[in-house]
XYZ file of C-alpha atoms in Angstrom:
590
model
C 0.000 0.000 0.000
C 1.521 3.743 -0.989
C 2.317 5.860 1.683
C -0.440 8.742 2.581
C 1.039 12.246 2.407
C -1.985 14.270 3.051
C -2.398 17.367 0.684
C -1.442 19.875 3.449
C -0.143 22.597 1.115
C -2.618 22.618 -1.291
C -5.420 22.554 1.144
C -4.007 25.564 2.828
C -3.909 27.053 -0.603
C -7.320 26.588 -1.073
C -8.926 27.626 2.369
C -6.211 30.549 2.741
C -5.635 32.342 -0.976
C -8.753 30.795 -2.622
C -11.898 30.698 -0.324
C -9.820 33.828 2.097
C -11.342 32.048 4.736
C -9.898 34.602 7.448
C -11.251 37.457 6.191
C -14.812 35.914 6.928
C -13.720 36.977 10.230
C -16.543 39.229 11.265
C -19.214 36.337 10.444
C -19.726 35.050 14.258
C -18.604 31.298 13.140
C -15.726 32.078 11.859
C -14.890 34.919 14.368
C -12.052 32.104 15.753
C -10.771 31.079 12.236
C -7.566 33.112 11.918
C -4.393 31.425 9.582
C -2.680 30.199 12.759
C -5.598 28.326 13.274
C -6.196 26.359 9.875
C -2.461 25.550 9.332
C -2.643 23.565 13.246
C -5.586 22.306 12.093
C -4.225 20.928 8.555
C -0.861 19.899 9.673
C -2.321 18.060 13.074
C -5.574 16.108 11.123
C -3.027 15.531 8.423
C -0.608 13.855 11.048
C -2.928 12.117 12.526
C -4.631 10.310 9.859
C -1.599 9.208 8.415
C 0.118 8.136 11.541
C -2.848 6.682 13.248
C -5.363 5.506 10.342
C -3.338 4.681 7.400
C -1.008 2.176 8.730
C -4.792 0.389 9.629
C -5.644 0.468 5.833
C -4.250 -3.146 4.426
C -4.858 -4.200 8.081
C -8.852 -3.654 7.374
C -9.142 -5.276 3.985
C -6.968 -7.956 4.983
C -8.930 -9.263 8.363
C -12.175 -8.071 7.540
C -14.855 -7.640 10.061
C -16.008 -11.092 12.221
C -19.691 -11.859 13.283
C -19.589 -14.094 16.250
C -22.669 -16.535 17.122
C -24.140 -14.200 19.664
C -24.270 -11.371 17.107
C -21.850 -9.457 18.240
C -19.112 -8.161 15.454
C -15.520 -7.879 16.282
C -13.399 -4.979 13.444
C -10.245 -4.960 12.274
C -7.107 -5.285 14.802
C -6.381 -1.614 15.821
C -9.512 -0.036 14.749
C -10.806 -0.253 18.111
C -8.198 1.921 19.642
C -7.516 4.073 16.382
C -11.281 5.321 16.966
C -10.749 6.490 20.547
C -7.649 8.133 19.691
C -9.805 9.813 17.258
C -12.201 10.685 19.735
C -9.837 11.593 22.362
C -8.319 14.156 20.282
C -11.659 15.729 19.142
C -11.614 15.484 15.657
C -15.382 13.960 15.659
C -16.392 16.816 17.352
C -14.784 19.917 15.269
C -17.851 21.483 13.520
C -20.030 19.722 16.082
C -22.669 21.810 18.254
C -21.531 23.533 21.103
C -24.504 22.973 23.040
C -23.913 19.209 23.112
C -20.377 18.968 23.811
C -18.838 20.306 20.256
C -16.605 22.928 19.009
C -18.851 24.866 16.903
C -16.250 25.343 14.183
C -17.189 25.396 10.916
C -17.987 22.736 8.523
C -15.325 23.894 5.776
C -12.381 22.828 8.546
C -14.091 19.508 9.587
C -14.801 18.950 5.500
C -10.828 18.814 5.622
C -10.079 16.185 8.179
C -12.652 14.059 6.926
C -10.885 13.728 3.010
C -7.704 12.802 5.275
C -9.362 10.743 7.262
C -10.985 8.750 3.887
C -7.521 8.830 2.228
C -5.602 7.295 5.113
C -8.434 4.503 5.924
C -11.419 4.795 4.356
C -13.078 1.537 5.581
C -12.507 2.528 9.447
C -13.929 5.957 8.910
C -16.980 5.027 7.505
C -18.012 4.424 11.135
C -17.802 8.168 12.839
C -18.357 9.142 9.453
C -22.625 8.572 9.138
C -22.518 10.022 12.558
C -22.688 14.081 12.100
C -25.738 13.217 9.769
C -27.452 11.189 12.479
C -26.508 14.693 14.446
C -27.911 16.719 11.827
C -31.342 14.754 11.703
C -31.966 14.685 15.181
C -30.811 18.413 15.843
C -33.526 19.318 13.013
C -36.643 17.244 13.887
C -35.988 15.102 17.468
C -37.752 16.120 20.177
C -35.876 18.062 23.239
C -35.989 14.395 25.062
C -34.660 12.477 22.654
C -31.734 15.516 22.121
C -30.410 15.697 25.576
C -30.270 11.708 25.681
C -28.326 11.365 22.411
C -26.958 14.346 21.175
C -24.250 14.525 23.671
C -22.899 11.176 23.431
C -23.103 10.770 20.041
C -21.388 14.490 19.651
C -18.348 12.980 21.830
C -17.958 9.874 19.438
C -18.754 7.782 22.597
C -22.007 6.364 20.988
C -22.179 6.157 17.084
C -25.040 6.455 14.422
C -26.196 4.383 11.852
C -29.116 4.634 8.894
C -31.392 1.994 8.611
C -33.224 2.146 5.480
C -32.797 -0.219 2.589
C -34.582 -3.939 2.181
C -33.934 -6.316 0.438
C -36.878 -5.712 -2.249
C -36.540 -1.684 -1.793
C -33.104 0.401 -1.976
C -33.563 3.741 -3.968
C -37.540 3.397 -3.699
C -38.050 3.531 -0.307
C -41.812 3.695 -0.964
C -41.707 -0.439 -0.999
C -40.494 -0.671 2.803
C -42.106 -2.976 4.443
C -40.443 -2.747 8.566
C -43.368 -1.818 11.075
C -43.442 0.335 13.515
C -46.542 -0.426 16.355
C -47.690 2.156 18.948
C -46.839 1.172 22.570
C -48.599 1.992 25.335
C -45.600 4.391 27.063
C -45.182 6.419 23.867
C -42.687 4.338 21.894
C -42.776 1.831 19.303
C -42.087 -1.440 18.575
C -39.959 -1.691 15.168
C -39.922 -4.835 13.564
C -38.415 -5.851 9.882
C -35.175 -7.170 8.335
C -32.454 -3.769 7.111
C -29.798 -4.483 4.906
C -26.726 -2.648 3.972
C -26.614 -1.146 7.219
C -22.856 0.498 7.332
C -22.005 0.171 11.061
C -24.859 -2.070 12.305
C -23.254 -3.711 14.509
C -19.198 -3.182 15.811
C -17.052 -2.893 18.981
C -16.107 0.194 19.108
C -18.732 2.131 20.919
C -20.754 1.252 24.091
C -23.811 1.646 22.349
C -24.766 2.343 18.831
C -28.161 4.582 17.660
C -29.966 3.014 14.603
C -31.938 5.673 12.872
C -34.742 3.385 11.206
C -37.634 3.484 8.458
C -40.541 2.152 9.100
C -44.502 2.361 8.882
C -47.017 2.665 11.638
C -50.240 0.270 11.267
C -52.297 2.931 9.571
C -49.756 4.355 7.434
C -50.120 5.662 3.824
C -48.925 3.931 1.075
C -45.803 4.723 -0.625
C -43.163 7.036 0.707
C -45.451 9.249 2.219
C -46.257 6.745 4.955
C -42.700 6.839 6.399
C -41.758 7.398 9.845
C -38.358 7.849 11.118
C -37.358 6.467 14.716
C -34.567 6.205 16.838
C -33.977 2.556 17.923
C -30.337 2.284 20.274
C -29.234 -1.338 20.380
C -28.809 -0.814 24.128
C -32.009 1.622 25.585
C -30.899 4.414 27.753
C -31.244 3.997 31.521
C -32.504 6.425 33.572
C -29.129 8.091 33.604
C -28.962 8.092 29.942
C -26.460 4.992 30.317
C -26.953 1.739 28.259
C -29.296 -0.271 30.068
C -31.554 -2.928 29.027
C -30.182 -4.988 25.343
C -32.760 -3.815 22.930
C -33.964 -6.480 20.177
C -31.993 -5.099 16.980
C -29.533 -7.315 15.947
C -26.658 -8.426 12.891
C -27.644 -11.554 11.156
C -25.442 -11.002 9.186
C -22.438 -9.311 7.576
C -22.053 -8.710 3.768
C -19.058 -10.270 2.094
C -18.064 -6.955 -0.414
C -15.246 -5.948 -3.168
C -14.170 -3.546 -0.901
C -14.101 -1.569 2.395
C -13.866 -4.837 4.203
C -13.214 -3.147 7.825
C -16.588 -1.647 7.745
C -18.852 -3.984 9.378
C -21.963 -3.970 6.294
C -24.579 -5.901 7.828
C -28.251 -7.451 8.391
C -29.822 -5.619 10.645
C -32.920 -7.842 12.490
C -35.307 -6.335 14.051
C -37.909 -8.224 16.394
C -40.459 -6.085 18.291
C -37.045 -3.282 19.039
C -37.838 -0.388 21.111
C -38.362 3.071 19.336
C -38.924 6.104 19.591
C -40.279 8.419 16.693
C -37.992 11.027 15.259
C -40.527 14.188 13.908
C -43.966 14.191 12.929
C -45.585 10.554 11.615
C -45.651 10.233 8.288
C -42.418 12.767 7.630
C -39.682 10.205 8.452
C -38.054 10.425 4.696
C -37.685 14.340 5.108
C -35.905 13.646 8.337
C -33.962 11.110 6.590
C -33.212 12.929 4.099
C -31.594 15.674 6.202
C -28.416 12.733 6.983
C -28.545 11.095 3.628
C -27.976 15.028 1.973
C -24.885 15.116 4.868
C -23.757 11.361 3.476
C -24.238 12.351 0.091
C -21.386 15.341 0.365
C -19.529 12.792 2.254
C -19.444 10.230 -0.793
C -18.034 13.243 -3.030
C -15.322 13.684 -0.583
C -14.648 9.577 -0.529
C -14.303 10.232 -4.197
C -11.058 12.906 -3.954
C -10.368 11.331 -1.086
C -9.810 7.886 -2.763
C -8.237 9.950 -6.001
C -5.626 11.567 -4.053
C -4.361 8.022 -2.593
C -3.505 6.352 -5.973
C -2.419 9.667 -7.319
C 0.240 9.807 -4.593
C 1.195 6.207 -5.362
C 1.130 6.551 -9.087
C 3.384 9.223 -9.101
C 5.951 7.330 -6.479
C 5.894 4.790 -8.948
C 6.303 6.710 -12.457
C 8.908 8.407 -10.552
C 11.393 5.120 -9.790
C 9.814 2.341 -12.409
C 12.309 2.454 -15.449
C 10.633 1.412 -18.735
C 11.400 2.541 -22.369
C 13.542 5.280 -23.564
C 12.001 9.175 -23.669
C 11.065 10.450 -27.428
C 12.742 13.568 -26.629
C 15.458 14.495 -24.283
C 16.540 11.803 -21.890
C 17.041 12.776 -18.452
C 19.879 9.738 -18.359
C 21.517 8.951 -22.003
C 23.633 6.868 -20.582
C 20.683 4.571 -18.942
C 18.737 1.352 -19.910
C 15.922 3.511 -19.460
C 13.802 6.005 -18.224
C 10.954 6.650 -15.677
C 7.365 6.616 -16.694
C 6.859 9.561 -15.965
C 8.857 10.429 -19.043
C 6.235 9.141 -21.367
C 3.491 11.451 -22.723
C 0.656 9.031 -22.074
C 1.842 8.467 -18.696
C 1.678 12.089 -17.822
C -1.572 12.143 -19.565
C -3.074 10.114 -16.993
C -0.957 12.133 -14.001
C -2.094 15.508 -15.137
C -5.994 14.269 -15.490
C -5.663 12.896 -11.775
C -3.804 15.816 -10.612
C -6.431 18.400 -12.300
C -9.303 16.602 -11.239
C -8.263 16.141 -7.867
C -7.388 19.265 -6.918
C -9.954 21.148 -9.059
C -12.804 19.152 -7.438
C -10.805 19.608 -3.998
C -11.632 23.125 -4.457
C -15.129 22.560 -5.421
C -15.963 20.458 -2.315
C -14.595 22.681 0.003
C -16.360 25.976 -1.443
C -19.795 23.967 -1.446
C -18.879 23.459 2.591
C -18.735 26.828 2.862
C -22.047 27.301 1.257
C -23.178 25.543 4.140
C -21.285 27.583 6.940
C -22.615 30.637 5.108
C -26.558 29.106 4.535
C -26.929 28.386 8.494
C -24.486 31.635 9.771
C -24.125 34.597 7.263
C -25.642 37.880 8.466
C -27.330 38.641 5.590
C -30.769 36.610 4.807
C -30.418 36.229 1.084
C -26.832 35.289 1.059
C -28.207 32.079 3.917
C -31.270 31.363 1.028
C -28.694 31.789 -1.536
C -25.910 29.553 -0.131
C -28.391 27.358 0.980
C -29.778 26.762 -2.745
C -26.673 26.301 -4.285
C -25.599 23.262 -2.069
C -28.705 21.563 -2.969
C -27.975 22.101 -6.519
C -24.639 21.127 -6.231
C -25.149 18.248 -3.906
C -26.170 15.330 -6.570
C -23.230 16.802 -8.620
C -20.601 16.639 -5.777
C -21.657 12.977 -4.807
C -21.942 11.618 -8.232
C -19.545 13.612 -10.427
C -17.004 13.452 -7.466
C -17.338 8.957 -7.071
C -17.731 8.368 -10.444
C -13.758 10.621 -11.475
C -12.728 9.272 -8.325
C -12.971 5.811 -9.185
C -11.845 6.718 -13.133
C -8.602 7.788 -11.394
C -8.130 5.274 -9.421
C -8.167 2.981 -11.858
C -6.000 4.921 -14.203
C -3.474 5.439 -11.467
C -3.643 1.606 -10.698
C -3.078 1.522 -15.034
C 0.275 3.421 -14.410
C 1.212 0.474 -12.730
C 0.914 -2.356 -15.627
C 0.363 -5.509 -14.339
C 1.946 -4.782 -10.890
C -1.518 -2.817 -9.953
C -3.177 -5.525 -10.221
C -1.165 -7.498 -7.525
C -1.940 -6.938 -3.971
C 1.308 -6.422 -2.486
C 1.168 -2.952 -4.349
C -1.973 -1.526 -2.855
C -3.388 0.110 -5.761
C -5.950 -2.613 -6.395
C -7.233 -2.423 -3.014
C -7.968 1.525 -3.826
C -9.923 0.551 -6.782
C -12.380 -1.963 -4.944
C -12.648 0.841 -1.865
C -13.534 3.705 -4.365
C -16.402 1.331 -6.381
C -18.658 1.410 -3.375
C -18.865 5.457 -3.238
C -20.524 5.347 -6.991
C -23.810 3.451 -5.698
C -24.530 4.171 -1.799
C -26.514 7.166 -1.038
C -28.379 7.140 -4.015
C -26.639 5.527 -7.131
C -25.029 8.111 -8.970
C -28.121 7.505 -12.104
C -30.499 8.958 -9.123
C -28.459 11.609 -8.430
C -28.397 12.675 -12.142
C -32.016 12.364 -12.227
C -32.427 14.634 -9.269
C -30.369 17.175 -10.671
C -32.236 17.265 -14.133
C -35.573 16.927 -12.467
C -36.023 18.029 -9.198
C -33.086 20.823 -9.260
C -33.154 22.330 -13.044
C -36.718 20.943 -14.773
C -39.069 22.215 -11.173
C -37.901 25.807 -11.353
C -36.959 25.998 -15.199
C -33.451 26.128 -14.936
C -33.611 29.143 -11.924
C -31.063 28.008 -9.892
C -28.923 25.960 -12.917
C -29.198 29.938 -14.112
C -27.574 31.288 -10.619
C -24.817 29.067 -10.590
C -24.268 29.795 -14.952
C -23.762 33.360 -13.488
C -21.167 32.734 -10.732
C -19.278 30.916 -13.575
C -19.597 33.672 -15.789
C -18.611 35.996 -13.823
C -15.350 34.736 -12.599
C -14.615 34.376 -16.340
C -14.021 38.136 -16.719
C -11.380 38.024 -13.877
C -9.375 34.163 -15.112
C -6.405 34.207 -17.292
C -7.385 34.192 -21.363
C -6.165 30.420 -21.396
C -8.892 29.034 -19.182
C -11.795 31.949 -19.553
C -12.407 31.548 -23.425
C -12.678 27.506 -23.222
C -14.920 27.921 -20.046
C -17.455 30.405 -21.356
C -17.336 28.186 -24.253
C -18.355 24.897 -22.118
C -20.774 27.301 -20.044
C -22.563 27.702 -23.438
C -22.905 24.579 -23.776
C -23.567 23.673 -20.322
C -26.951 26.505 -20.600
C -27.638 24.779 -23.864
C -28.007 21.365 -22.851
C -30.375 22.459 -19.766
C -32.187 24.856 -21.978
C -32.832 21.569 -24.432
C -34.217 19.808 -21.223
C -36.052 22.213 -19.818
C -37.680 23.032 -23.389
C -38.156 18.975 -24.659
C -39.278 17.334 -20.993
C -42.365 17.308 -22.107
C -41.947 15.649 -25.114
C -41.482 12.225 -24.373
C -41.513 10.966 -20.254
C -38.603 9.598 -20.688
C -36.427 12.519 -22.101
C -35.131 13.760 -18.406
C -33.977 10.680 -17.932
C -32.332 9.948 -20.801
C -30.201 13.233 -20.937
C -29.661 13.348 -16.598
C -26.630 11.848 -16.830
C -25.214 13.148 -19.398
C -26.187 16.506 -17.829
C -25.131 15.939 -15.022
C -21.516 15.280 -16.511
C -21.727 18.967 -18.006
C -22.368 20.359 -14.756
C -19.605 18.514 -13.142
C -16.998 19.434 -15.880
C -18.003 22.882 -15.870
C -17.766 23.175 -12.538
C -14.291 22.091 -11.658
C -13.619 23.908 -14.635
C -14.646 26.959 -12.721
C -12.951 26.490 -9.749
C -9.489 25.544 -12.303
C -10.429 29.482 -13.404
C -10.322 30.862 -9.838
C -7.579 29.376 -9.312
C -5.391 30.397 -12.278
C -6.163 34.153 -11.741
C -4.856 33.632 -7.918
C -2.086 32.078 -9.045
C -1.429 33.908 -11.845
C 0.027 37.205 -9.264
C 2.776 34.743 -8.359
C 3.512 32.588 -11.173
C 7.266 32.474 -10.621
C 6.516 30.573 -7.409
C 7.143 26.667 -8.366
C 3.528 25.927 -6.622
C 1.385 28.863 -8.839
C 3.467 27.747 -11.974
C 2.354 24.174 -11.661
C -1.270 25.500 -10.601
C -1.104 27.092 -13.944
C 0.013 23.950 -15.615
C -2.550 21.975 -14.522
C -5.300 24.912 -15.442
C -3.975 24.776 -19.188
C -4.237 20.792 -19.083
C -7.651 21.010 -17.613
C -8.768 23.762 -20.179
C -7.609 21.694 -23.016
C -8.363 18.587 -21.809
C -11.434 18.506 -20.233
C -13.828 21.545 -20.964
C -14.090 20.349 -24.345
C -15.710 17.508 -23.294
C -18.770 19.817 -22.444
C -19.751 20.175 -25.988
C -20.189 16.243 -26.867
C -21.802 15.650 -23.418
C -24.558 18.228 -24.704
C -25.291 16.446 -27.929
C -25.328 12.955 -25.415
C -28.276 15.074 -23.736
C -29.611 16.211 -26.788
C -29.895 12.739 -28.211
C -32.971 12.426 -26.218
C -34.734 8.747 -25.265
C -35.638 7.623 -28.664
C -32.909 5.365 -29.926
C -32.039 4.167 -25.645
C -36.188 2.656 -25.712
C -36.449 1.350 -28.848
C -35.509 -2.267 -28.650
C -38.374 -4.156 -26.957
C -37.313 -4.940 -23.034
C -37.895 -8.556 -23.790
C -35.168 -8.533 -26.174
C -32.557 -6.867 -24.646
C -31.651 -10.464 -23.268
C -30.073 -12.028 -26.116
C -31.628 -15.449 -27.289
């Protein structure tokens, strides 16, 4: 397995130079966030995840996760202890609540430690990890009761949060659920149904762990609509808030996957479990939906996060392998031969992983300041403003972000040849942890669909039409190199959601024929927009080694990959004719 440097410069670049995140200093949040502050913050999370998770890495996908005969699930060898180091040293807690035990910093610093934290291991942070959304749900719509009994334990990382939602005969429509959820007598519920895919479930590394559950009462509507959310801890809460009595939710099982091995995937059973409702009946998807929109933003990150890892080892490698001879220069006549990283094509593939990963590092972390701004800016339209634009960029984050993450992962492992397919080299192990990012939380198809339906087709292209500004009008301000291929790709980018908009009504199936393919062009443009912002920064210092290879990797970028825009928008144009036609009962050849 490659070593994990984490990104430390660059990140600084972009929270310091790009986002100016100090000079945000009169918002109240970020009346603490000075430059001392974000470089401790960078260097310690960055030392800590790769002293303390990444050596844990190979240990996790070696060993696995073990389910005992009692039900009971054992992780990895040094996960146990690597989690309450984490805890210990408040990490979980960063842009945490206050009021329940956190540090109220913002969520731009805490987006940070969590793409170190996925680089370094990203199997043993998927437990904390589903955690701040459970936080987010229950701050949002739990009652005061249920608050003061979880908030502050699972705040300190000493219980942890799961979601409990897909069946085995329901994942994306959650409309089919079938687990019930019966009144009791004392104001609770009794939850019973079988919950698969349950990240979490079950583990030893927390006293107690808080299920957050779909389910349906007994006179429940049909569909999606009939949904309740409930809180169901596997141990229930004594009268001191303590684990007490062993609730009825248990693993039956644990999945056998590609990849992430140290998180514990399992079964979840439950038989008559204690719960307690979470909102208003009947509203339990919106609540739901509050920590899936938090996981969602989190599977982006998984993306760079997973990028960044074979990127480091690809480049270790093309550095020291020798193979071939250069077509130019040599840096070593006198040699047998030269380092990949000589070769054009090899570079090819370095430069697409180096643009995309820190161009979309950029883009995630702006979007988390969206959300600081959306819950603390002053100002009332820049909160509904901020507030929009992370919902419109949140399908495109999570499914843009997985899907180029995994692309460079595997071209990274390609760099290799046949030794990254060989264990001993870790690259394949990155591959089969980045697949699983491209289908939980809503397979990344859904997420185009919500994006051309829900977030451009509802409001005809409003919002798509706020964020086309912002990109046009950092075009006036980039370097000539990057602004005239961008507001070309932003042409195209209108176009193809103008053609939506315009033909949805056409045929039922032209959204989702053209969604992905959308949202492509959104995703392109986008990191193409944050390549702009960063070329005119860097652009005041370009004799400094770090701007001139910002500037580099703009150019690549801008010839590379805004192109692209203009045949992904004749992929949307090419509507659902020709994908329909053959008959569904031939599609499986004879």
């Amino acid at each position: 397995m490659p070593d994990y440097n984490p990104p430390a410069r660059d990140v600084r670049f972009v929270l310091k130079t790009l986002l100016r995140i100090p000079s945000l200093a009169n918002t109240p949040a970020f009346a603490m966030v000075d430059e001392d502050l974000i470089d401790t913050i960078v260097e310690e999370a960055g030392r800590f995840c790769a002293e303390v998770f990444a050596p844990l890495n190979p240990v996790g996908d070696m060993q696995g996760c073990k389910r005992h005969p009692d039900g009971s699930v054992t992780t990895p060898e040094g996960f146990a202890s690597a989690y309450q180091r984490y805890c210990e040293s408040g990490w979980g807690t960063l842009a945490l609540p206050e009021q329940y035990g956190g540090q109220g910093m913002p969520h731009v610093l805490a987006t940070v430690v969590e793409e170190f934290a996925n680089s370094a291991c990203h199997a043993l942070y998927m437990y904390p990890g589903l955690t701040h959304g459970a936080v987010s749900a229950l701050l949002a719509k739990g009652s005061e009761e249920l608050k003061d009994i979880y908030l502050p334990r699972l705040v300190s990382g000493e219980w942890l949060g799961t979601m409990a939602l897909t069946e085995a005969h329901c994942g994306t429509d959650l409309g089919l659920l079938r687990t019930r959820a019966e009144p009791l007598e004392d104001g609770s519920f009794a939850i019973s149904g079988e919950k698969i895919f349950c990240s979490g479930g079950e583990h030893d590394l927390t006293a107690n762990i808080v299920h957050l559950v779909l389910a349906r009462t007994p006179q429940a509507a049909a569909g999606s609509r009939g949904i309740s959310l409930f809180v169901v801890p596997k141990f229930i809460p004594d009268a001191e808030g303590e684990p007490g009595e062993r609730n009825a939710a248990t693993c039956g099982a644990i999945e056998h996957k590609m990849g992430i091995r140290g998180s514990a995937t399992c079964v979840m059973n439950f038989d008559r479990a204690k719960g307690w409702m979470v909102g208003a009946e009947g509203e339990g998807l919106a609540a739901m939906f509050i920590m899936m929109n938090a996981a969602r933003l989190s599977c982006g990150n998984q993306g760079l996060a997973q990028a960044e890892r074979a990127y480091q080892g690809a480049v270790t490698y093309a550095l020291e392998r020798r193979q071939g001879k250069a077509a130019g220069e040599r840096p070593d006549p006198t040699a047998a031969a030269d380092p990949l990283v000589v070769h054009p094509d090899v570079r090819r593939m370095l430069m697409d992983a180096r643009a995309f990963t820190e161009g979309f590092r950029a883009l995630v972390l702006w979007t988390a300041l969206q959300i600081d701004l959306s819950h603390a800016s002053e100002d009332a339209e820049e909160r509904r403003r901020a507030d929009e634009l992370v919902g419109f960029l949140t399908p495109v984050i999570k499914a843009f972000g997985t899907d180029r993450g995994f692309e460079t992962a595997v071209d990274m492992q390609q760099i290799f040849g046949g030794h990254g397919y060989i264990a001993e080299w870790g690259m394949e192990q990155i591959v089969r942890d980045a697949r699983v990012a491209r289908m939980y939380e809503g397979a990344n198809g859904v997420q185009a669909l919500d994006l051309a339906g829900r977030k451009l087709a509802r409001d005809g292209g409003a919002m798509a039409e706020v964020f086309f500004s912002l990109v046009e009008a950092d075009c006036s301000t980039a370097p000539a190199f990057i602004a005239t291929p961008l507001r070309e790709a932003l042409s195209e980018a209108r176009a193809a959601a103008r053609w939506l908009i315009d033909h949805a009504g056409d045929d039922p199936n032209t959204l989702g024929a053209g969604s992905y393919p959308f949202l492509q062009v959104i995703g392109t443009l986008a990191i193409g927009w944050m390549w702009a912002r960063i070329a005119a920064v860097a652009e005041e210092e370009a004799e400094d080694p770090f701007n001139a290879a910002k500037l580099a990797t703009a150019r690549h970028y801008a010839g590379r990959s805004l192109p692209r825009c203009a045949s992904l928008r004749r992929e949307v144009e090419a509507g659902a004719e020709a994908l329909m036609a053959i008959p569904a009962e031939l599609l499986q050849r004879a």
